[in-house]
PDB file of C-alpha atoms in Angstrom:
ATOM      1  CA  MET A  17      -2.010 -57.799  28.136  1.00 44.00           C
ATOM      2  CA  THR A  18      -2.461 -54.813  25.945  1.00 47.00           C
ATOM      3  CA  THR A  19      -0.619 -51.611  26.410  1.00 49.00           C
ATOM      4  CA  THR A  20      -1.658 -48.164  25.295  1.00 49.00           C
ATOM      5  CA  ASP A  21       0.676 -45.278  24.615  1.00 50.00           C
ATOM      6  CA  ILE A  22      -0.711 -42.857  27.153  1.00 52.00           C
ATOM      7  CA  PRO A  23       1.462 -39.794  27.589  1.00 51.00           C
ATOM      8  CA  ARG A  24       2.783 -39.359  31.032  1.00 54.00           C
ATOM      9  CA  PRO A  25       2.053 -36.201  33.005  1.00 51.00           C
ATOM     10  CA  ALA A  26       5.715 -35.367  32.990  1.00 50.00           C
ATOM     11  CA  ASP A  27       5.828 -35.619  29.187  1.00 52.00           C
ATOM     12  CA  VAL A  28       2.748 -33.434  28.884  1.00 47.00           C
ATOM     13  CA  ASP A  29       4.249 -30.832  31.170  1.00 53.00           C
ATOM     14  CA  SER A  30       7.543 -30.856  29.290  1.00 51.00           C
ATOM     15  CA  GLY A  31       5.684 -30.491  25.998  1.00 51.00           C
ATOM     16  CA  ARG A  32       3.739 -27.569  27.347  1.00 51.00           C
ATOM     17  CA  ARG A  33       6.889 -25.948  28.628  1.00 52.00           C
ATOM     18  CA  GLY A  34       8.556 -26.413  25.257  1.00 50.00           C
ATOM     19  CA  SER A  35       5.578 -24.852  23.494  1.00 49.00           C
ATOM     20  CA  ARG A  36       5.662 -21.968  25.896  1.00 51.00           C
ATOM     21  CA  LYS A  37       9.344 -21.295  25.309  1.00 49.00           C
ATOM     22  CA  ARG A  38       9.034 -20.945  21.552  1.00 50.00           C
ATOM     23  CA  PRO A  39       7.026 -17.698  21.528  1.00 51.00           C
ATOM     24  CA  ARG A  40       9.673 -16.166  23.768  1.00 52.00           C
ATOM     25  CA  LYS A  41      12.259 -16.557  21.041  1.00 49.00           C
ATOM     26  CA  THR A  42       9.878 -15.022  18.509  1.00 56.00           C
ATOM     27  CA  ALA A  43       9.082 -12.167  20.858  1.00 56.00           C
ATOM     28  CA  THR A  44      12.769 -11.576  21.481  1.00 61.00           C
ATOM     29  CA  GLY A  45      13.492 -11.492  17.765  1.00 59.00           C
ATOM     30  CA  GLY A  46      10.596  -9.081  17.192  1.00 61.00           C
ATOM     31  CA  LEU A  47      11.848  -6.894  20.036  1.00 60.00           C
ATOM     32  CA  ARG A  48      15.300  -6.758  18.488  1.00 67.00           C
ATOM     33  CA  GLN A  49      13.837  -5.775  15.135  1.00 65.00           C
ATOM     34  CA  ALA A  50      11.689  -3.113  16.771  1.00 60.00           C
ATOM     35  CA  VAL A  51      14.646  -1.699  18.690  1.00 68.00           C
ATOM     36  CA  SER A  52      16.826  -1.607  15.594  1.00 78.00           C
ATOM     37  CA  ALA A  53      14.083   0.073  13.562  1.00 78.00           C
ATOM     38  CA  THR A  54      13.454   2.586  16.349  1.00 82.00           C
ATOM     39  CA  THR A  55      17.163   3.342  16.583  1.00 85.00           C
ATOM     40  CA  LEU A  56      17.345   3.917  12.836  1.00 86.00           C
ATOM     41  CA  LEU A  57      14.354   6.252  12.976  1.00 85.00           C
ATOM     42  CA  TRP A  58      15.936   8.233  15.808  1.00 87.00           C
ATOM     43  CA  ILE A  59      19.149   8.581  13.820  1.00 89.00           C
ATOM     44  CA  MET A  60      17.234   9.842  10.791  1.00 89.00           C
ATOM     45  CA  ALA A  61      15.242  12.232  12.977  1.00 88.00           C
ATOM     46  CA  CYS A  62      18.471  13.675  14.380  1.00 89.00           C
ATOM     47  CA  LEU A  63      19.958  14.060  10.897  1.00 90.00           C
ATOM     48  CA  TYR A  64      16.896  15.942   9.673  1.00 88.00           C
ATOM     49  CA  GLY A  65      16.295  17.857  12.888  1.00 87.00           C
ATOM     50  CA  PHE A  66      19.816  19.152  13.468  1.00 88.00           C
ATOM     51  CA  PRO A  67      19.787  21.699  10.562  1.00 88.00           C
ATOM     52  CA  VAL A  68      16.353  22.917  11.669  1.00 86.00           C
ATOM     53  CA  LEU A  69      17.575  23.298  15.246  1.00 88.00           C
ATOM     54  CA  TRP A  70      20.636  25.211  14.034  1.00 86.00           C
ATOM     55  CA  PHE A  71      18.378  27.406  11.918  1.00 85.00           C
ATOM     56  CA  VAL A  72      16.038  28.270  14.805  1.00 87.00           C
ATOM     57  CA  LEU A  73      18.867  28.889  17.277  1.00 86.00           C
ATOM     58  CA  SER A  74      20.675  31.073  14.743  1.00 85.00           C
ATOM     59  CA  ALA A  75      17.575  33.281  14.571  1.00 85.00           C
ATOM     60  CA  LEU A  76      18.077  33.972  18.292  1.00 85.00           C
ATOM     61  CA  LYS A  77      21.651  35.194  17.787  1.00 83.00           C
ATOM     62  CA  PRO A  78      22.623  38.844  17.288  1.00 81.00           C
ATOM     63  CA  ALA A  79      23.788  39.740  13.799  1.00 74.00           C
ATOM     64  CA  SER A  80      27.376  40.080  15.038  1.00 74.00           C
ATOM     65  CA  ASP A  81      27.454  36.474  16.326  1.00 76.00           C
ATOM     66  CA  LEU A  82      26.130  34.741  13.216  1.00 76.00           C
ATOM     67  CA  PHE A  83      29.477  34.556  11.429  1.00 75.00           C
ATOM     68  CA  SER A  84      31.779  34.618  14.437  1.00 75.00           C
ATOM     69  CA  TYR A  85      34.514  31.977  14.533  1.00 76.00           C
ATOM     70  CA  PRO A  86      34.379  29.349  15.880  1.00 78.00           C
ATOM     71  CA  LEU A  87      30.749  28.669  15.079  1.00 76.00           C
ATOM     72  CA  THR A  88      28.533  27.848  18.039  1.00 77.00           C
ATOM     73  CA  LEU A  89      25.199  26.111  18.139  1.00 79.00           C
ATOM     74  CA  VAL A  90      23.771  27.706  21.279  1.00 80.00           C
ATOM     75  CA  PRO A  91      23.632  31.530  21.228  1.00 81.00           C
ATOM     76  CA  HIS A  92      25.671  33.194  23.986  1.00 79.00           C
ATOM     77  CA  ASN A  93      23.441  36.263  24.099  1.00 80.00           C
ATOM     78  CA  PRO A  94      20.003  35.186  22.838  1.00 82.00           C
ATOM     79  CA  THR A  95      17.818  38.021  21.615  1.00 82.00           C
ATOM     80  CA  LEU A  96      14.481  38.485  19.877  1.00 84.00           C
ATOM     81  CA  SER A  97      15.573  41.601  18.037  1.00 81.00           C
ATOM     82  CA  GLY A  98      15.612  39.747  14.713  1.00 80.00           C
ATOM     83  CA  PHE A  99      11.979  38.701  15.107  1.00 84.00           C
ATOM     84  CA  LYS A 100      10.920  42.174  16.157  1.00 84.00           C
ATOM     85  CA  ALA A 101      12.749  43.845  13.286  1.00 82.00           C
ATOM     86  CA  ALA A 102      11.316  41.361  10.797  1.00 81.00           C
ATOM     87  CA  TRP A 103       7.751  41.915  11.998  1.00 82.00           C
ATOM     88  CA  GLU A 104       8.137  45.696  11.926  1.00 79.00           C
ATOM     89  CA  SER A 105       9.975  45.928   8.600  1.00 75.00           C
ATOM     90  CA  ALA A 106       7.325  44.006   6.667  1.00 73.00           C
ATOM     91  CA  ASN A 107       3.538  43.972   6.781  1.00 79.00           C
ATOM     92  CA  PHE A 108       3.476  40.438   8.098  1.00 80.00           C
ATOM     93  CA  SER A 109      -0.075  40.593   9.425  1.00 83.00           C
ATOM     94  CA  GLN A 110      -1.407  41.326   5.932  1.00 88.00           C
ATOM     95  CA  TYR A 111       0.887  38.718   4.409  1.00 89.00           C
ATOM     96  CA  PHE A 112      -0.391  36.108   6.835  1.00 89.00           C
ATOM     97  CA  ILE A 113      -4.024  36.939   6.047  1.00 91.00           C
ATOM     98  CA  ASN A 114      -3.428  36.789   2.289  1.00 92.00           C
ATOM     99  CA  THR A 115      -1.558  33.496   2.529  1.00 93.00           C
ATOM    100  CA  ALA A 116      -4.157  31.985   4.850  1.00 92.00           C
ATOM    101  CA  ILE A 117      -6.953  32.853   2.402  1.00 94.00           C
ATOM    102  CA  VAL A 118      -5.080  31.267  -0.494  1.00 94.00           C
ATOM    103  CA  CYS A 119      -4.056  28.171   1.477  1.00 93.00           C
ATOM    104  CA  VAL A 120      -7.443  27.436   3.044  1.00 94.00           C
ATOM    105  CA  ILE A 121      -9.473  27.836  -0.160  1.00 95.00           C
ATOM    106  CA  THR A 122      -6.939  25.924  -2.258  1.00 95.00           C
ATOM    107  CA  THR A 123      -6.707  23.107   0.280  1.00 94.00           C
ATOM    108  CA  ILE A 124     -10.481  22.648   0.476  1.00 95.00           C
ATOM    109  CA  LEU A 125     -10.854  22.605  -3.305  1.00 95.00           C
ATOM    110  CA  THR A 126      -7.849  20.340  -3.779  1.00 95.00           C
ATOM    111  CA  VAL A 127      -9.103  17.743  -1.316  1.00 94.00           C
ATOM    112  CA  GLY A 128     -12.628  17.790  -2.766  1.00 94.00           C
ATOM    113  CA  VAL A 129     -11.591  17.567  -6.409  1.00 94.00           C
ATOM    114  CA  SER A 130      -8.917  14.941  -5.740  1.00 93.00           C
ATOM    115  CA  CYS A 131     -11.352  12.806  -3.740  1.00 93.00           C
ATOM    116  CA  CYS A 132     -13.949  12.838  -6.543  1.00 93.00           C
ATOM    117  CA  THR A 133     -11.356  12.163  -9.221  1.00 92.00           C
ATOM    118  CA  GLY A 134      -9.662   9.364  -7.293  1.00 92.00           C
ATOM    119  CA  TYR A 135     -12.988   7.624  -6.611  1.00 92.00           C
ATOM    120  CA  ALA A 136     -13.971   7.759 -10.285  1.00 91.00           C
ATOM    121  CA  LEU A 137     -10.593   6.440 -11.405  1.00 91.00           C
ATOM    122  CA  ALA A 138     -10.665   3.577  -8.890  1.00 91.00           C
ATOM    123  CA  LYS A 139     -14.264   2.331  -8.974  1.00 88.00           C
ATOM    124  CA  TYR A 140     -15.406   2.897 -12.567  1.00 87.00           C
ATOM    125  CA  ASP A 141     -14.117   0.682 -15.345  1.00 84.00           C
ATOM    126  CA  ASN A 142     -13.742   2.798 -18.446  1.00 83.00           C
ATOM    127  CA  ARG A 143     -10.880   2.967 -20.914  1.00 84.00           C
ATOM    128  CA  TRP A 144     -11.183   6.741 -21.213  1.00 87.00           C
ATOM    129  CA  LEU A 145     -10.787   7.084 -17.470  1.00 85.00           C
ATOM    130  CA  LYS A 146      -7.614   5.010 -17.664  1.00 85.00           C
ATOM    131  CA  ALA A 147      -6.291   7.245 -20.436  1.00 88.00           C
ATOM    132  CA  PHE A 148      -7.202  10.303 -18.356  1.00 88.00           C
ATOM    133  CA  PHE A 149      -5.302   8.866 -15.390  1.00 88.00           C
ATOM    134  CA  ILE A 150      -2.227   8.341 -17.574  1.00 89.00           C
ATOM    135  CA  CYS A 151      -2.457  11.978 -18.694  1.00 88.00           C
ATOM    136  CA  ILE A 152      -2.640  13.097 -15.064  1.00 87.00           C
ATOM    137  CA  LEU A 153       0.460  11.077 -14.190  1.00 86.00           C
ATOM    138  CA  ALA A 154       2.244  12.458 -17.250  1.00 87.00           C
ATOM    139  CA  THR A 155       2.039  15.954 -15.774  1.00 84.00           C
ATOM    140  CA  THR A 156       4.352  14.843 -12.957  1.00 84.00           C
ATOM    141  CA  MET A 157       7.071  14.078 -15.516  1.00 85.00           C
ATOM    142  CA  LEU A 158       7.289  17.724 -16.581  1.00 83.00           C
ATOM    143  CA  PRO A 159       9.226  20.287 -14.544  1.00 84.00           C
ATOM    144  CA  SER A 160       6.992  22.932 -13.045  1.00 80.00           C
ATOM    145  CA  GLU A 161       9.108  25.649 -14.695  1.00 82.00           C
ATOM    146  CA  VAL A 162       8.106  24.330 -18.132  1.00 85.00           C
ATOM    147  CA  MET A 163       4.422  24.831 -17.350  1.00 86.00           C
ATOM    148  CA  LEU A 164       4.757  28.322 -15.902  1.00 88.00           C
ATOM    149  CA  ALA A 165       4.624  30.181 -19.249  1.00 88.00           C
ATOM    150  CA  PRO A 166       1.471  28.521 -20.654  1.00 89.00           C
ATOM    151  CA  GLU A 167      -0.289  28.683 -17.292  1.00 90.00           C
ATOM    152  CA  PHE A 168       0.537  32.378 -17.003  1.00 92.00           C
ATOM    153  CA  LEU A 169      -0.843  33.090 -20.485  1.00 93.00           C
ATOM    154  CA  VAL A 170      -4.069  31.206 -19.758  1.00 92.00           C
ATOM    155  CA  VAL A 171      -4.629  32.927 -16.421  1.00 92.00           C
ATOM    156  CA  ARG A 172      -3.842  36.353 -17.870  1.00 91.00           C
ATOM    157  CA  ASN A 173      -6.228  35.845 -20.795  1.00 93.00           C
ATOM    158  CA  LEU A 174      -8.963  34.862 -18.353  1.00 92.00           C
ATOM    159  CA  GLY A 175      -8.534  38.208 -16.582  1.00 91.00           C
ATOM    160  CA  LEU A 176      -7.304  36.664 -13.331  1.00 91.00           C
ATOM    161  CA  TYR A 177      -3.923  38.387 -13.217  1.00 92.00           C
ATOM    162  CA  ASN A 178      -3.068  40.078  -9.907  1.00 91.00           C
ATOM    163  CA  SER A 179      -5.846  38.264  -8.042  1.00 91.00           C
ATOM    164  CA  PHE A 180      -6.084  35.453  -5.538  1.00 92.00           C
ATOM    165  CA  ALA A 181      -8.192  33.442  -7.990  1.00 92.00           C
ATOM    166  CA  GLY A 182      -5.241  33.370 -10.381  1.00 91.00           C
ATOM    167  CA  ILE A 183      -3.166  31.694  -7.679  1.00 92.00           C
ATOM    168  CA  ILE A 184      -5.847  29.308  -6.444  1.00 93.00           C
ATOM    169  CA  LEU A 185      -7.380  27.838  -9.605  1.00 91.00           C
ATOM    170  CA  PRO A 186      -4.210  26.442 -11.255  1.00 90.00           C
ATOM    171  CA  ALA A 187      -3.272  24.688  -8.013  1.00 89.00           C
ATOM    172  CA  VAL A 188      -6.588  22.918  -7.373  1.00 90.00           C
ATOM    173  CA  LEU A 189      -6.041  19.722  -9.370  1.00 85.00           C
ATOM    174  CA  THR A 190      -2.839  17.926  -8.380  1.00 88.00           C
ATOM    175  CA  ALA A 191      -1.602  14.614  -9.716  1.00 90.00           C
ATOM    176  CA  THR A 192      -0.354  13.649  -6.266  1.00 89.00           C
ATOM    177  CA  GLY A 193      -3.796  14.077  -4.697  1.00 90.00           C
ATOM    178  CA  CYS A 194      -5.557  12.114  -7.436  1.00 91.00           C
ATOM    179  CA  PHE A 195      -3.017   9.308  -7.176  1.00 91.00           C
ATOM    180  CA  MET A 196      -3.302   9.143  -3.378  1.00 91.00           C
ATOM    181  CA  PHE A 197      -7.103   8.850  -3.426  1.00 93.00           C
ATOM    182  CA  ARG A 198      -7.127   6.390  -6.325  1.00 92.00           C
ATOM    183  CA  GLN A 199      -4.709   4.068  -4.578  1.00 91.00           C
ATOM    184  CA  PHE A 200      -6.725   4.286  -1.362  1.00 91.00           C
ATOM    185  CA  PHE A 201     -10.086   3.605  -3.004  1.00 92.00           C
ATOM    186  CA  LEU A 202      -8.584   0.587  -4.778  1.00 91.00           C
ATOM    187  CA  THR A 203      -8.036  -0.969  -1.343  1.00 89.00           C
ATOM    188  CA  VAL A 204     -11.714  -0.531  -0.419  1.00 88.00           C
ATOM    189  CA  PRO A 205     -13.498  -3.822  -1.146  1.00 88.00           C
ATOM    190  CA  ASP A 206     -15.895  -3.708  -4.064  1.00 86.00           C
ATOM    191  CA  GLU A 207     -18.314  -5.801  -1.990  1.00 88.00           C
ATOM    192  CA  LEU A 208     -18.932  -2.770   0.189  1.00 87.00           C
ATOM    193  CA  VAL A 209     -20.050  -0.731  -2.817  1.00 86.00           C
ATOM    194  CA  GLU A 210     -22.141  -3.600  -4.199  1.00 88.00           C
ATOM    195  CA  ALA A 211     -23.838  -4.102  -0.833  1.00 88.00           C
ATOM    196  CA  ALA A 212     -24.796  -0.431  -0.754  1.00 88.00           C
ATOM    197  CA  ARG A 213     -26.172  -0.636  -4.285  1.00 87.00           C
ATOM    198  CA  ILE A 214     -28.246  -3.692  -3.393  1.00 88.00           C
ATOM    199  CA  ASP A 215     -29.692  -1.769  -0.454  1.00 86.00           C
ATOM    200  CA  GLY A 216     -30.849   0.884  -2.908  1.00 87.00           C
ATOM    201  CA  ALA A 217     -28.200   3.551  -2.321  1.00 86.00           C
ATOM    202  CA  ARG A 218     -27.442   5.845  -5.241  1.00 89.00           C
ATOM    203  CA  GLU A 219     -23.952   6.579  -6.503  1.00 86.00           C
ATOM    204  CA  LEU A 220     -23.794  10.019  -4.923  1.00 89.00           C
ATOM    205  CA  SER A 221     -25.013   8.631  -1.612  1.00 90.00           C
ATOM    206  CA  ILE A 222     -22.410   5.840  -1.745  1.00 89.00           C
ATOM    207  CA  PHE A 223     -19.668   8.362  -2.336  1.00 91.00           C
ATOM    208  CA  LEU A 224     -20.731  10.891   0.299  1.00 90.00           C
ATOM    209  CA  ARG A 225     -21.907   8.530   3.047  1.00 90.00           C
ATOM    210  CA  ILE A 226     -19.452   5.637   2.671  1.00 89.00           C
ATOM    211  CA  MET A 227     -16.363   6.564   0.679  1.00 91.00           C
ATOM    212  CA  VAL A 228     -15.765  10.049   2.016  1.00 91.00           C
ATOM    213  CA  PRO A 229     -15.823   8.988   5.715  1.00 90.00           C
ATOM    214  CA  LEU A 230     -13.492   6.073   4.964  1.00 89.00           C
ATOM    215  CA  SER A 231     -11.012   8.336   3.202  1.00 89.00           C
ATOM    216  CA  ARG A 232     -10.654  10.734   6.126  1.00 88.00           C
ATOM    217  CA  PRO A 233      -6.990   9.805   6.794  1.00 86.00           C
ATOM    218  CA  ILE A 234      -6.086  10.478   3.148  1.00 89.00           C
ATOM    219  CA  MET A 235      -8.073  13.708   3.181  1.00 90.00           C
ATOM    220  CA  LEU A 236      -6.229  14.986   6.231  1.00 88.00           C
ATOM    221  CA  THR A 237      -2.863  13.893   4.859  1.00 88.00           C
ATOM    222  CA  LEU A 238      -3.477  15.658   1.556  1.00 90.00           C
ATOM    223  CA  ALA A 239      -4.824  18.704   3.408  1.00 90.00           C
ATOM    224  CA  ILE A 240      -1.587  19.010   5.389  1.00 88.00           C
ATOM    225  CA  LEU A 241       0.521  18.575   2.259  1.00 88.00           C
ATOM    226  CA  SER A 242      -1.568  20.978   0.179  1.00 91.00           C
ATOM    227  CA  PHE A 243      -1.481  23.635   2.893  1.00 91.00           C
ATOM    228  CA  GLN A 244       2.285  23.270   3.097  1.00 89.00           C
ATOM    229  CA  TRP A 245       2.700  23.487  -0.694  1.00 90.00           C
ATOM    230  CA  ARG A 246       0.624  26.641  -0.982  1.00 91.00           C
ATOM    231  CA  TRP A 247       2.183  28.267   2.081  1.00 92.00           C
ATOM    232  CA  ASN A 248       5.712  27.744   0.753  1.00 90.00           C
ATOM    233  CA  ASP A 249       4.855  28.567  -2.862  1.00 91.00           C
ATOM    234  CA  TYR A 250       6.986  31.422  -4.126  1.00 90.00           C
ATOM    235  CA  ILE A 251       7.440  31.449  -7.906  1.00 90.00           C
ATOM    236  CA  TRP A 252       3.778  31.366  -8.970  1.00 91.00           C
ATOM    237  CA  PRO A 253       2.566  34.133  -6.614  1.00 92.00           C
ATOM    238  CA  LEU A 254       5.607  36.186  -7.622  1.00 90.00           C
ATOM    239  CA  LEU A 255       4.538  35.976 -11.273  1.00 90.00           C
ATOM    240  CA  MET A 256       0.852  36.608 -10.631  1.00 91.00           C
ATOM    241  CA  LEU A 257       0.890  39.423  -8.075  1.00 90.00           C
ATOM    242  CA  ASN A 258       2.206  42.961  -8.382  1.00 89.00           C
ATOM    243  CA  ASP A 259       0.127  44.611  -5.648  1.00 87.00           C
ATOM    244  CA  PRO A 260       2.056  44.741  -2.333  1.00 86.00           C
ATOM    245  CA  ASN A 261      -1.229  44.483  -0.413  1.00 88.00           C
ATOM    246  CA  LYS A 262      -1.804  41.043  -1.964  1.00 89.00           C
ATOM    247  CA  PHE A 263       1.660  39.607  -1.397  1.00 90.00           C
ATOM    248  CA  THR A 264       1.975  36.250   0.342  1.00 91.00           C
ATOM    249  CA  VAL A 265       4.386  35.414   3.145  1.00 90.00           C
ATOM    250  CA  GLN A 266       7.155  34.094   0.919  1.00 89.00           C
ATOM    251  CA  ILE A 267       7.130  37.185  -1.281  1.00 89.00           C
ATOM    252  CA  GLY A 268       7.127  39.317   1.852  1.00 85.00           C
ATOM    253  CA  ILE A 269      10.229  37.518   3.131  1.00 85.00           C
ATOM    254  CA  GLN A 270      11.938  38.051  -0.213  1.00 83.00           C
ATOM    255  CA  SER A 271      11.179  41.777  -0.018  1.00 79.00           C
ATOM    256  CA  ILE A 272      13.262  41.958   3.157  1.00 76.00           C
ATOM    257  CA  VAL A 273      16.377  40.932   1.237  1.00 73.00           C
ATOM    258  CA  GLY A 274      18.198  44.010  -0.010  1.00 62.00           C
ATOM    259  CA  ALA A 275      19.842  44.425  -3.374  1.00 55.00           C
ATOM    260  CA  GLN A 276      23.330  45.068  -1.983  1.00 60.00           C
ATOM    261  CA  ASN A 277      23.376  43.534   1.491  1.00 72.00           C
ATOM    262  CA  ILE A 278      21.338  41.052   3.501  1.00 74.00           C
ATOM    263  CA  ASN A 279      20.439  41.445   7.143  1.00 76.00           C
ATOM    264  CA  TRP A 280      20.680  37.790   8.077  1.00 81.00           C
ATOM    265  CA  SER A 281      19.299  38.270  11.568  1.00 81.00           C
ATOM    266  CA  VAL A 282      16.094  39.809  10.199  1.00 82.00           C
ATOM    267  CA  LEU A 283      15.852  37.230   7.410  1.00 84.00           C
ATOM    268  CA  LEU A 284      16.232  34.312   9.816  1.00 86.00           C
ATOM    269  CA  GLY A 285      13.649  35.801  12.156  1.00 85.00           C
ATOM    270  CA  ALA A 286      11.154  36.259   9.320  1.00 86.00           C
ATOM    271  CA  SER A 287      11.748  32.695   8.123  1.00 87.00           C
ATOM    272  CA  VAL A 288      11.111  31.259  11.578  1.00 88.00           C
ATOM    273  CA  ILE A 289       7.913  33.308  11.873  1.00 87.00           C
ATOM    274  CA  SER A 290       6.701  31.858   8.580  1.00 87.00           C
ATOM    275  CA  MET A 291       7.231  28.324   9.927  1.00 88.00           C
ATOM    276  CA  ILE A 292       4.941  28.728  12.939  1.00 87.00           C
ATOM    277  CA  PRO A 293       1.583  28.165  11.135  1.00 87.00           C
ATOM    278  CA  LEU A 294       2.876  25.029   9.396  1.00 87.00           C
ATOM    279  CA  ILE A 295       4.095  23.551  12.681  1.00 87.00           C
ATOM    280  CA  ALA A 296       0.784  24.386  14.362  1.00 87.00           C
ATOM    281  CA  ILE A 297      -1.239  22.798  11.555  1.00 85.00           C
ATOM    282  CA  PHE A 298       0.823  19.627  11.694  1.00 81.00           C
ATOM    283  CA  LEU A 299       0.639  19.316  15.482  1.00 82.00           C
ATOM    284  CA  VAL A 300      -3.129  19.785  15.469  1.00 82.00           C
ATOM    285  CA  PHE A 301      -4.004  17.357  12.684  1.00 78.00           C
ATOM    286  CA  GLN A 302      -1.305  14.688  12.907  1.00 73.00           C
ATOM    287  CA  ARG A 303      -3.223  12.629  15.472  1.00 73.00           C
ATOM    288  CA  TYR A 304      -6.150  12.358  13.078  1.00 67.00           C
ATOM    289  CA  VAL A 305      -3.997  10.800  10.359  1.00 60.00           C
ATOM    290  CA  MET A 306      -4.604   7.177  11.276  1.00 50.00           C
ATOM    291  CA  GLY A 307      -5.655   4.012   9.537  1.00 45.00           C
ATOM    292  CA  ALA A 308      -9.323   3.527   8.729  1.00 44.00           C
ATOM    293  CA  ASP A 309     -11.278   0.294   8.969  1.00 46.00           C
ATOM    294  CA  ILE A 310     -12.107  -0.173   5.309  1.00 45.00           C
ATOM    295  CA  ASN A 311     -13.847  -3.486   6.078  1.00 47.00           C
ATOM    296  CA  ALA A 312     -16.470  -1.821   8.263  1.00 46.00           C
ATOM    297  CA  GLY A 313     -19.971  -2.881   7.264  1.00 45.00           C
ATOM    298  CA  LEU A 314     -18.914  -6.220   5.750  1.00 46.00           C
ATOM    299  CA  LYS A 315     -19.813  -9.589   7.211  1.00 46.00           C
ATOM    300  CA  ASP A 316     -17.376 -12.474   7.295  1.00 42.00           C
TER     301      ASP A 316
END
């Protein structure tokens, strides 16, 4: 008689049960890691959010309660007098318009120039481009205060002093934007570009119809950052502008501060008002900052 090692049904069922139990352990371990990471993120969010919450709630306090002891987080008598006094004491409507013009134009130019530069640095093999990229990165190693004097002299000699163009043009090309786009375009497969070239697409068409749509998350991220940088910029507009009708928001807030005393209630109210556009911009565009399918159009 010959015997064959045929697995019994019970053995098959036990094997299946054992194979089913293994993923549970993996899922449990992944759940623990996710919970720990989420807990850490919540702790960091609380650490960063608590000073902002204190700042906003302090703007709702009367001036007499700001330095009362013991300090309290929640205002006992909340009031909007600080916001009203800040809006009436400064020409905030004009400041908002001036800052919006500077931020919107600068952001559009920054995103466009950085996208073109990053694509050239990532997809074209040329030693001069590599040297140019090193020079761009070298600018990040210098403090911005060191570059203020030569930039001011150049802008003044070009006749752009006391104008919005003098604020916008020096801020268009940023090393951060070029680096972000270069690193993103390096992750785009070269096969996608070669396939477009084989199909007869020109370089400009490849950039505008393929690369630009793929880089939408980076464009929106840089747009948010650039808008924030220009909105919060203080030193450069202070050097370039001497006409009160052209002041930006940050210079307008500084004008509220007196030489001898500071009305903290008004200053806090003005600072909170200046934060509203940045929060609105972030809430509107954050859902569009998502990963792109850079392998779209490629066959396996």
